[in-house]
mmCIF file of C-alpha atoms in Angstrom:
data_model
loop_
_atom_site.group_PDB
_atom_site.id
_atom_site.type_symbol
_atom_site.label_atom_id
_atom_site.label_comp_id
_atom_site.label_asym_id
_atom_site.label_seq_id
_atom_site.Cartn_x
_atom_site.Cartn_y
_atom_site.Cartn_z
ATOM 1 C CA MET B 1088 -1.649 64.347 -7.144
ATOM 2 C CA LYS B 1089 1.269 62.992 -4.701
ATOM 3 C CA THR B 1090 3.643 60.752 -6.363
ATOM 4 C CA ILE B 1091 5.566 57.885 -4.924
ATOM 5 C CA SER B 1092 7.958 57.690 -8.077
ATOM 6 C CA PRO B 1093 7.503 58.809 -11.282
ATOM 7 C CA ARG B 1094 5.304 55.520 -12.187
ATOM 8 C CA ILE B 1095 3.256 54.710 -9.087
ATOM 9 C CA THR B 1096 1.332 56.802 -7.636
ATOM 10 C CA CYS B 1097 -0.899 56.657 -4.257
ATOM 11 C CA ALA B 1098 -4.092 55.241 -5.893
ATOM 12 C CA THR B 1099 -1.597 52.851 -7.720
ATOM 13 C CA VAL B 1100 -0.958 51.716 -4.633
ATOM 14 C CA ALA B 1101 -4.300 51.439 -2.754
ATOM 15 C CA ILE B 1102 -5.808 49.836 -5.462
ATOM 16 C CA VAL B 1103 -3.133 47.254 -5.941
ATOM 17 C CA LEU B 1104 -3.880 46.532 -1.661
ATOM 18 C CA VAL B 1105 -7.334 46.499 -2.153
ATOM 19 C CA VAL B 1106 -6.375 43.594 -4.791
ATOM 20 C CA MET B 1107 -4.315 41.525 -2.966
ATOM 21 C CA ALA B 1108 -6.706 42.356 0.377
ATOM 22 C CA ALA B 1109 -9.444 40.389 -1.838
ATOM 23 C CA MET B 1110 -7.010 38.263 -3.659
ATOM 24 C CA ALA B 1111 -6.272 36.471 0.174
ATOM 25 C CA ALA B 1112 -10.454 36.363 1.506
ATOM 26 C CA ALA B 1113 -10.796 34.281 -1.590
ATOM 27 C CA LYS B 1114 -8.578 32.095 -0.776
ATOM 28 C CA GLN B 1115 -9.315 31.422 2.873
ATOM 29 C CA LYS B 1116 -12.864 31.135 1.862
ATOM 30 C CA SER B 1117 -12.170 27.997 -1.540
ATOM 31 C CA GLY B 1118 -9.301 26.505 0.595
ATOM 32 C CA THR B 1119 -9.147 25.025 4.014
ATOM 33 C CA VAL B 1120 -9.005 25.209 7.422
ATOM 34 C CA ALA B 1121 -6.333 22.869 9.202
ATOM 35 C CA GLU B 1122 -6.622 23.064 13.399
ATOM 36 C CA THR B 1123 -4.931 21.331 16.330
ATOM 37 C CA VAL B 1124 -6.376 20.264 19.287
ATOM 38 C CA TYR B 1125 -5.176 19.632 22.874
ATOM 39 C CA VAL B 1126 -7.029 17.226 24.849
ATOM 40 C CA PRO B 1127 -6.542 16.693 28.624
ATOM 41 C CA ALA B 1128 -6.708 12.509 29.736
ATOM 42 C CA TYR B 1129 -6.138 10.590 33.146
ATOM 43 C CA SER B 1130 -5.185 7.318 32.675
ATOM 44 C CA SER B 1131 -5.037 7.613 36.197
ATOM 45 C CA ILE B 1132 -6.670 10.069 39.107
ATOM 46 C CA PHE B 1133 -5.472 10.047 43.014
ATOM 47 C CA HIS B 1134 -7.695 9.248 45.386
ATOM 48 C CA GLY B 1135 -7.838 8.489 49.284
ATOM 49 C CA ASP B 1136 -5.432 10.571 52.420
ATOM 50 C CA ARG B 1137 -3.054 8.078 50.754
ATOM 51 C CA GLU B 1138 -2.731 9.371 46.861
ATOM 52 C CA ARG B 1139 -3.656 6.163 45.602
ATOM 53 C CA GLU B 1140 -3.310 5.727 42.299
ATOM 54 C CA PHE B 1141 -6.874 5.315 40.430
ATOM 55 C CA ASP B 1142 -6.110 3.843 36.746
ATOM 56 C CA LEU B 1143 -8.722 4.486 33.932
ATOM 57 C CA ALA B 1144 -9.676 3.521 30.555
ATOM 58 C CA VAL B 1145 -10.041 6.522 28.570
ATOM 59 C CA THR B 1146 -11.248 7.027 24.744
ATOM 60 C CA LEU B 1147 -10.772 9.903 22.469
ATOM 61 C CA SER B 1148 -13.702 10.928 20.501
ATOM 62 C CA VAL B 1149 -13.486 12.970 17.444
ATOM 63 C CA ARG B 1150 -16.638 13.917 16.549
ATOM 64 C CA ASN B 1151 -17.586 15.657 13.173
ATOM 65 C CA THR B 1152 -20.211 18.369 13.800
ATOM 66 C CA ASP B 1153 -20.323 19.523 10.690
ATOM 67 C CA MET B 1154 -23.784 17.846 8.287
ATOM 68 C CA LYS B 1155 -22.765 18.373 5.093
ATOM 69 C CA LYS B 1156 -19.128 18.341 4.972
ATOM 70 C CA PRO B 1157 -16.657 16.097 6.115
ATOM 71 C CA ILE B 1158 -13.344 16.304 7.911
ATOM 72 C CA THR B 1159 -9.927 14.475 7.675
ATOM 73 C CA VAL B 1160 -8.028 13.294 11.338
ATOM 74 C CA TYR B 1161 -4.077 12.977 9.873
ATOM 75 C CA ARG B 1162 -2.733 12.349 13.506
ATOM 76 C CA ILE B 1163 -3.378 11.756 16.430
ATOM 77 C CA ASP B 1164 -0.593 12.185 19.401
ATOM 78 C CA TYR B 1165 -0.451 10.966 23.210
ATOM 79 C CA TYR B 1166 1.579 12.390 25.807
ATOM 80 C CA ASN B 1167 2.450 11.532 29.146
ATOM 81 C CA GLY B 1168 2.225 13.867 32.522
ATOM 82 C CA ALA B 1169 5.814 15.048 31.496
ATOM 83 C CA GLY B 1170 4.628 15.947 28.008
ATOM 84 C CA LYS B 1171 6.528 13.001 26.542
ATOM 85 C CA PRO B 1172 5.330 11.476 23.224
ATOM 86 C CA VAL B 1173 4.270 7.626 24.321
ATOM 87 C CA HIS B 1174 2.202 6.720 21.589
ATOM 88 C CA THR B 1175 0.982 7.381 18.289
ATOM 89 C CA TYR B 1176 -2.465 6.876 16.721
ATOM 90 C CA LEU B 1177 -3.195 7.711 13.683
ATOM 91 C CA ALA B 1178 -0.237 8.668 11.300
ATOM 92 C CA GLY B 1179 -2.024 9.693 8.202
ATOM 93 C CA ASP B 1180 -5.250 10.976 6.999
ATOM 94 C CA ARG B 1181 -9.052 9.237 7.803
ATOM 95 C CA THR B 1182 -11.724 10.741 7.270
ATOM 96 C CA VAL B 1183 -14.629 11.662 9.287
ATOM 97 C CA GLY B 1184 -18.174 11.603 7.642
ATOM 98 C CA PRO B 1185 -20.618 14.536 8.165
ATOM 99 C CA LEU B 1186 -22.147 14.125 11.647
ATOM 100 C CA ALA B 1187 -19.482 10.764 12.282
ATOM 101 C CA ALA B 1188 -17.618 9.944 15.102
ATOM 102 C CA ALA B 1189 -13.722 8.403 15.245
ATOM 103 C CA GLN B 1190 -12.722 7.003 18.976
ATOM 104 C CA PHE B 1191 -9.357 5.490 19.955
ATOM 105 C CA VAL B 1192 -8.653 3.952 23.399
ATOM 106 C CA VAL B 1193 -5.625 4.023 25.867
ATOM 107 C CA ARG B 1194 -6.646 0.752 27.918
ATOM 108 C CA GLU B 1195 -6.587 1.047 31.577
ATOM 109 C CA SER B 1196 -4.046 -1.469 32.342
ATOM 110 C CA ASP B 1197 -1.492 1.441 30.270
ATOM 111 C CA GLU B 1198 -0.346 2.760 32.670
ATOM 112 C CA ARG B 1199 1.836 5.484 30.537
ATOM 113 C CA GLY B 1200 0.272 8.164 30.834
ATOM 114 C CA GLY B 1201 -0.737 8.802 34.331
ATOM 115 C CA SER B 1202 -2.186 11.715 35.870
ATOM 116 C CA GLY B 1203 -1.030 14.557 33.047
ATOM 117 C CA ALA B 1204 -1.559 12.487 30.302
ATOM 118 C CA CYS B 1205 -3.126 14.273 26.999
ATOM 119 C CA PHE B 1206 -3.937 13.844 22.663
ATOM 120 C CA ILE B 1207 -2.321 16.448 20.491
ATOM 121 C CA VAL B 1208 -4.824 15.661 17.406
ATOM 122 C CA LYS B 1209 -4.204 17.251 14.573
ATOM 123 C CA TRP B 1210 -7.252 18.148 11.857
ATOM 124 C CA ARG B 1211 -8.659 19.888 8.562
ATOM 125 C CA GLY B 1212 -11.332 20.036 6.647
ATOM 126 C CA ALA B 1213 -12.820 22.948 3.645
ATOM 127 C CA ALA B 1214 -13.097 26.317 4.566
ATOM 128 C CA GLY B 1215 -15.951 26.915 6.816
ATOM 129 C CA VAL B 1216 -16.662 23.327 7.580
ATOM 130 C CA ASN B 1217 -17.688 23.410 11.161
ATOM 131 C CA ARG B 1218 -14.533 22.720 14.488
ATOM 132 C CA PRO B 1219 -15.398 18.578 15.651
ATOM 133 C CA LEU B 1220 -16.003 18.384 19.385
ATOM 134 C CA VAL B 1221 -12.207 16.586 20.543
ATOM 135 C CA GLU B 1222 -13.271 15.362 23.795
ATOM 136 C CA SER B 1223 -11.729 12.315 26.121
ATOM 137 C CA VAL B 1224 -14.116 10.290 28.110
ATOM 138 C CA MET B 1225 -12.303 8.849 31.177
ATOM 139 C CA ILE B 1226 -13.970 5.638 33.433
ATOM 140 C CA GLY B 1227 -12.786 3.404 35.755
ATOM 141 C CA THR B 1228 -14.456 0.942 38.289
ATOM 142 C CA GLY B 1229 -12.358 -1.373 40.576
ATOM 143 C CA GLY B 1230 -14.458 -2.666 43.854
ATOM 144 C CA GLN B 1231 -17.893 -0.869 44.367
ATOM 145 C CA GLN B 1232 -16.063 2.362 43.110
ATOM 146 C CA GLY B 1233 -16.379 3.949 39.882
ATOM 147 C CA VAL B 1234 -15.353 7.207 38.342
ATOM 148 C CA SER B 1235 -16.508 8.611 34.756
ATOM 149 C CA PHE B 1236 -15.813 12.345 33.515
ATOM 150 C CA THR B 1237 -15.056 13.883 30.243
ATOM 151 C CA SER B 1238 -12.675 16.740 29.069
ATOM 152 C CA ARG B 1239 -12.937 18.941 26.222
ATOM 153 C CA GLY B 1240 -9.942 19.774 23.845
ATOM 154 C CA VAL B 1241 -9.065 23.397 22.759
ATOM 155 C CA THR B 1242 -7.707 24.433 19.797
ATOM 156 C CA ILE B 1243 -3.849 25.312 20.008
ATOM 157 C CA ARG B 1244 -1.496 26.659 17.804
#
């Protein structure tokens, strides 16, 4: 048998590595999952040949898709089109129960976000919990015109 040092054999190193991998897997199963979600939001869009702005109300919706386990949303920040923070909607734990939803609203009159706004949503839950559905819903009306559409969030690092 080939030795690495007088007391440690290759077999010993292999056993230690297997045990460490098993411990890491067990920790991940019994631990928590946490993610950050980027959600596009449009508090205004442009229309017409003269690129006139059309203001929109934005609803951020965080929907727990798990039927048994709650999730915790612990931070929601709103950024403008230049990437500058505009508002913190949540800076503390808010539990969202199984199949429940939490909503946060940007008023139509709030023009700080613009057409390139976004939300950064941070959440966590028990290992194995389903990821939430995080999306923004934009709606606006003016005269005889109405606009509505949605944007889905994507997980980022």
